[in-house]
Short mmCIF file of C-alpha atoms in Angstrom, two decimals:
data_model
loop_
_atom_site.label_atom_id
_atom_site.label_comp_id
_atom_site.label_asym_id
_atom_site.label_seq_id
_atom_site.Cartn_x
_atom_site.Cartn_y
_atom_site.Cartn_z
CA MET A 1 -4.30 147.47 -133.72
CA ALA A 2 -4.88 145.52 -130.51
CA ARG A 3 -5.59 141.84 -130.93
CA ILE A 4 -9.17 140.89 -130.05
CA PRO A 5 -9.34 137.96 -127.58
CA ALA A 6 -10.75 134.77 -129.08
CA ALA A 7 -13.71 134.63 -126.68
CA GLU A 8 -14.72 138.19 -127.58
CA ARG A 9 -14.37 137.47 -131.29
CA ARG A 10 -16.51 134.34 -130.94
CA ALA A 11 -19.19 136.37 -129.19
CA GLU A 12 -19.12 138.97 -131.96
CA LEU A 13 -19.48 136.28 -134.62
CA VAL A 14 -22.40 134.66 -132.79
CA ALA A 15 -24.15 138.04 -132.45
CA ALA A 16 -23.53 138.71 -136.14
CA ALA A 17 -24.95 135.29 -137.02
CA VAL A 18 -28.14 136.16 -135.12
CA ARG A 19 -28.59 139.32 -137.18
CA VAL A 20 -27.78 137.63 -140.48
CA ILE A 21 -30.09 134.67 -139.86
CA ALA A 22 -32.88 137.07 -138.89
CA ALA A 23 -32.40 139.08 -142.08
CA HIS A 24 -31.59 136.34 -144.62
CA GLY A 25 -32.73 133.06 -143.08
CA VAL A 26 -30.58 130.03 -142.44
CA ASP A 27 -29.99 129.38 -146.13
CA GLY A 28 -28.81 132.95 -146.67
CA ALA A 29 -26.55 132.97 -143.62
CA THR A 30 -23.30 132.16 -145.36
CA THR A 31 -20.06 132.25 -143.43
CA ARG A 32 -18.83 135.09 -145.65
CA ARG A 33 -21.91 137.18 -144.94
CA ILE A 34 -21.63 136.51 -141.20
CA ALA A 35 -17.93 137.44 -141.18
CA GLU A 36 -18.69 140.67 -143.02
CA GLU A 37 -21.48 141.49 -140.55
CA ALA A 38 -18.99 140.98 -137.68
CA ASN A 39 -16.35 143.02 -139.53
CA ALA A 40 -14.01 140.07 -139.26
CA PRO A 41 -11.88 138.21 -141.81
CA LEU A 42 -13.47 135.01 -143.10
CA ALA A 43 -10.38 133.10 -141.95
CA THR A 44 -11.06 134.27 -138.40
CA LEU A 45 -14.57 132.84 -138.49
CA HIS A 46 -13.24 129.47 -139.66
CA TYR A 47 -10.58 129.59 -136.95
CA CYS A 48 -13.22 130.20 -134.25
CA PHE A 49 -15.78 127.77 -135.67
CA ALA A 50 -14.63 124.77 -137.67
CA THR A 51 -17.93 124.52 -139.57
CA LYS A 52 -21.11 126.52 -139.96
CA GLU A 53 -22.92 123.82 -138.01
CA VAL A 54 -20.60 124.45 -135.04
CA LEU A 55 -21.34 128.17 -135.33
CA PHE A 56 -25.09 127.53 -135.42
CA ALA A 57 -24.79 125.30 -132.36
CA ALA A 58 -23.14 128.22 -130.57
CA VAL A 59 -26.01 130.45 -131.68
CA PHE A 60 -28.48 127.94 -130.20
CA GLU A 61 -26.60 128.05 -126.91
CA PHE A 62 -26.50 131.84 -126.98
CA LEU A 63 -30.24 132.15 -127.60
CA ALA A 64 -30.98 129.58 -124.89
CA GLY A 65 -28.90 131.67 -122.49
CA GLU A 66 -30.70 134.87 -123.50
CA TYR A 67 -34.06 133.17 -123.01
CA ARG A 68 -32.95 131.92 -119.59
CA ASP A 69 -31.82 135.41 -118.56
CA VAL A 70 -35.14 136.93 -119.65
CA LEU A 71 -37.05 134.42 -117.55
CA HIS A 72 -34.93 135.06 -114.48
CA ARG A 73 -35.34 138.83 -114.89
CA SER A 74 -39.11 138.34 -115.22
CA ASP A 75 -39.42 136.25 -112.05
CA VAL A 76 -41.59 138.31 -109.68
CA HIS A 77 -41.09 135.81 -106.80
CA SER A 78 -44.81 135.60 -106.10
CA ASP A 79 -47.61 133.04 -106.27
CA ALA A 80 -47.95 130.74 -109.27
CA GLN A 81 -50.45 132.96 -111.09
CA ASN A 82 -48.48 136.18 -110.77
CA THR A 83 -45.18 134.45 -111.44
CA ALA A 84 -46.44 132.77 -114.64
CA ARG A 85 -47.99 136.04 -115.75
CA GLY A 86 -44.68 137.82 -115.19
CA LEU A 87 -42.75 135.17 -117.13
CA LEU A 88 -45.08 135.36 -120.12
CA ARG A 89 -45.16 139.15 -120.17
CA GLY A 90 -41.37 139.29 -119.88
CA VAL A 91 -40.87 136.99 -122.86
CA LEU A 92 -43.43 138.85 -125.00
CA GLU A 93 -41.82 142.20 -124.22
CA TRP A 94 -38.42 140.70 -125.03
CA TYR A 95 -39.67 139.60 -128.44
CA LEU A 96 -41.05 143.10 -129.08
CA GLU A 97 -37.78 144.77 -128.13
CA ASN A 98 -35.54 142.23 -129.91
CA PRO A 99 -37.21 141.16 -133.16
CA ASP A 100 -33.96 139.64 -134.42
CA PHE A 101 -34.04 137.08 -131.61
CA GLY A 102 -37.56 135.94 -132.41
CA ALA A 103 -36.84 135.65 -136.13
CA THR A 104 -33.59 133.79 -135.52
CA ILE A 105 -35.14 131.37 -133.03
CA LEU A 106 -37.91 130.44 -135.47
CA GLU A 107 -35.44 130.01 -138.33
CA LEU A 108 -33.02 127.92 -136.31
CA ILE A 109 -35.67 125.72 -134.73
CA SER A 110 -36.97 124.83 -138.19
CA TRP A 111 -33.43 124.15 -139.40
CA GLY A 112 -32.43 122.31 -136.25
CA GLN A 113 -35.44 120.02 -136.44
CA ARG A 114 -34.32 118.93 -139.90
CA GLU A 115 -30.68 118.54 -138.94
CA GLY A 116 -31.01 116.72 -135.64
CA GLU A 117 -31.97 117.50 -132.07
CA GLN A 118 -30.47 120.98 -131.71
CA ALA A 119 -33.92 122.57 -131.80
CA GLU A 120 -34.53 121.08 -128.37
CA VAL A 121 -31.73 123.14 -126.82
CA VAL A 122 -33.73 126.37 -126.56
CA TYR A 123 -36.92 124.62 -125.44
CA ASN A 124 -35.21 122.40 -122.87
CA ALA A 125 -33.38 125.38 -121.39
CA ALA A 126 -36.57 127.45 -121.21
CA PHE A 127 -38.62 124.61 -119.74
CA ALA A 128 -35.97 123.82 -117.12
CA THR A 129 -35.69 127.48 -116.11
CA MET A 130 -39.46 127.94 -115.81
CA ARG A 131 -39.77 124.72 -113.84
CA THR A 132 -37.10 125.91 -111.40
CA ILE A 133 -38.91 129.23 -110.98
CA LEU A 134 -42.41 127.78 -110.61
CA GLU A 135 -41.66 124.67 -108.53
CA GLY A 136 -42.70 125.19 -104.95
CA THR A 137 -45.00 128.12 -105.67
CA THR A 138 -48.55 128.07 -104.39
CA THR A 139 -51.72 129.49 -105.85
CA ALA A 140 -52.85 132.98 -104.89
CA ALA A 141 -55.05 131.28 -102.28
CA GLY A 142 -52.08 129.42 -100.81
CA ARG A 143 -52.80 125.98 -102.23
CA PRO A 144 -49.86 123.85 -103.44
CA VAL A 145 -49.60 123.29 -107.18
CA ALA A 146 -49.13 119.72 -108.39
CA PRO A 147 -46.00 119.03 -110.49
CA GLU A 148 -48.11 117.94 -113.48
CA THR A 149 -50.00 121.23 -113.33
CA ILE A 150 -46.69 123.12 -113.28
CA ASP A 151 -45.71 121.25 -116.45
CA GLN A 152 -49.02 122.16 -118.07
CA LEU A 153 -48.57 125.79 -117.06
CA ILE A 154 -45.08 125.86 -118.57
CA PHE A 155 -46.44 124.42 -121.82
CA VAL A 156 -49.21 127.03 -121.96
CA VAL A 157 -46.74 129.89 -121.39
CA SER A 158 -44.43 128.50 -124.10
CA ALA A 159 -47.23 127.91 -126.62
CA LEU A 160 -48.63 131.41 -126.11
CA SER A 161 -45.22 133.05 -126.45
CA ASP A 162 -44.46 131.03 -129.60
CA GLY A 163 -47.73 132.05 -131.21
CA PHE A 164 -47.14 135.69 -130.31
CA ALA A 165 -43.60 135.57 -131.73
CA LEU A 166 -44.81 134.16 -135.05
CA ASN A 167 -47.58 136.76 -135.35
CA TRP A 168 -45.15 139.56 -134.51
CA LEU A 169 -42.67 138.28 -137.08
CA VAL A 170 -45.33 138.16 -139.82
CA PHE A 171 -47.09 141.47 -139.22
CA THR A 172 -44.45 143.63 -137.41
CA ASP A 173 -47.18 146.02 -136.25
CA THR A 174 -45.87 147.39 -132.97
CA ALA A 175 -49.11 149.08 -131.87
CA ALA A 176 -51.15 145.97 -132.58
CA ALA A 177 -48.54 143.72 -130.94
CA ARG A 178 -48.62 145.73 -127.71
CA ALA A 179 -52.38 145.28 -127.54
CA GLN A 180 -51.90 141.59 -128.30
CA VAL A 181 -49.54 141.29 -125.33
CA GLU A 182 -52.50 142.05 -123.09
CA LEU A 183 -54.74 139.68 -125.05
CA THR A 184 -52.17 136.88 -124.77
CA VAL A 185 -51.72 137.40 -121.04
CA GLY A 186 -55.52 137.35 -120.76
CA VAL A 187 -55.61 133.91 -122.37
CA LEU A 188 -53.13 132.70 -119.76
CA ASP A 189 -55.30 134.22 -117.04
CA ALA A 190 -58.32 132.33 -118.37
CA TRP A 191 -56.43 129.03 -118.25
CA MET A 192 -55.16 129.73 -114.75
CA ALA A 193 -58.63 130.70 -113.53
CA VAL A 194 -59.84 127.20 -114.46
CA ASN A 195 -56.79 125.21 -113.38
CA LEU A 196 -55.46 127.22 -110.45
CA GLY A 197 -58.46 129.22 -109.28
CA GLU A 198 -60.39 128.18 -106.20
CA ALA A 199 -63.67 127.95 -108.11
CA GLY A 200 -62.22 126.16 -111.12
CA ALA A 201 -61.95 122.51 -111.96
CA PRO A 202 -59.19 120.61 -110.14
CA ALA A 203 -55.87 120.69 -111.98
CA GLY A 204 -55.59 117.95 -114.56
CA ARG A 205 -59.33 117.31 -114.84
CA PRO A 206 -60.79 118.27 -118.23
CA VAL A 207 -63.33 121.07 -118.11
CA ASP A 208 -66.84 119.97 -119.04
CA VAL A 209 -67.87 121.21 -122.46
CA ALA A 210 -71.14 121.01 -124.32
CA PRO A 211 -71.40 118.04 -126.69
CA GLU A 212 -70.60 118.75 -130.29
CA PRO A 213 -73.72 119.62 -132.25
CA ASP A 214 -74.92 117.25 -134.89
CA MET A 215 -73.21 118.16 -138.17
CA ARG A 216 -76.60 118.51 -139.85
CA SER A 217 -77.40 121.45 -137.58
CA LEU A 218 -74.25 123.22 -138.77
CA VAL A 219 -75.22 123.07 -142.43
CA SER A 220 -78.99 123.27 -142.21
CA TRP A 221 -78.94 126.95 -143.16
CA VAL A 222 -76.98 126.34 -146.35
CA ARG A 223 -79.19 126.42 -149.42
CA MET A 224 -78.46 123.54 -151.76
CA ASP A 225 -79.32 124.36 -155.39
#
């Protein structure tokens, strides 16, 4: 039997760890279970990764790289609105097509937040990639977009994709999720219409909202016995 190069074996173990974490959670992702999933001896796993924490760090890096690749593939090289819309849609479709990634990211971010700062790896990589893609874009009307508005746009795209991923993980209803892709992109469109649209409020200025009603008006219809 031909000897498998170390780099290839490491990649197989990382991919196996993604599947095991998605199926069993971080606590259930034992090194033995991961080695079995990769069809590799346990000793090989320990040779490639000194500890499970080192393996999980490699999984973080792998997922950050996958996220970065998805964003680059989803870059439509257009104005800010169309580019942001393409990025969000690309990530949502990626979650739909690769449920293991979404489940593993959520598990590892929760674990990483408890263990240290590793949870920031995926977010920092995604934010940096989106900033590179969106910096220098203009609105559909040709107006420049302020850096602080770019940062807000990146946050909105990330928050919407996170919420979608969690909902998809909980309900796993493909038909409903595909409809929710359009709903989620519509929410982004609504934000961009206000903050990037010609008729909207200038970027960074809060949109005027009606004052909160007096609390008594909210409960006046409740009958008190």
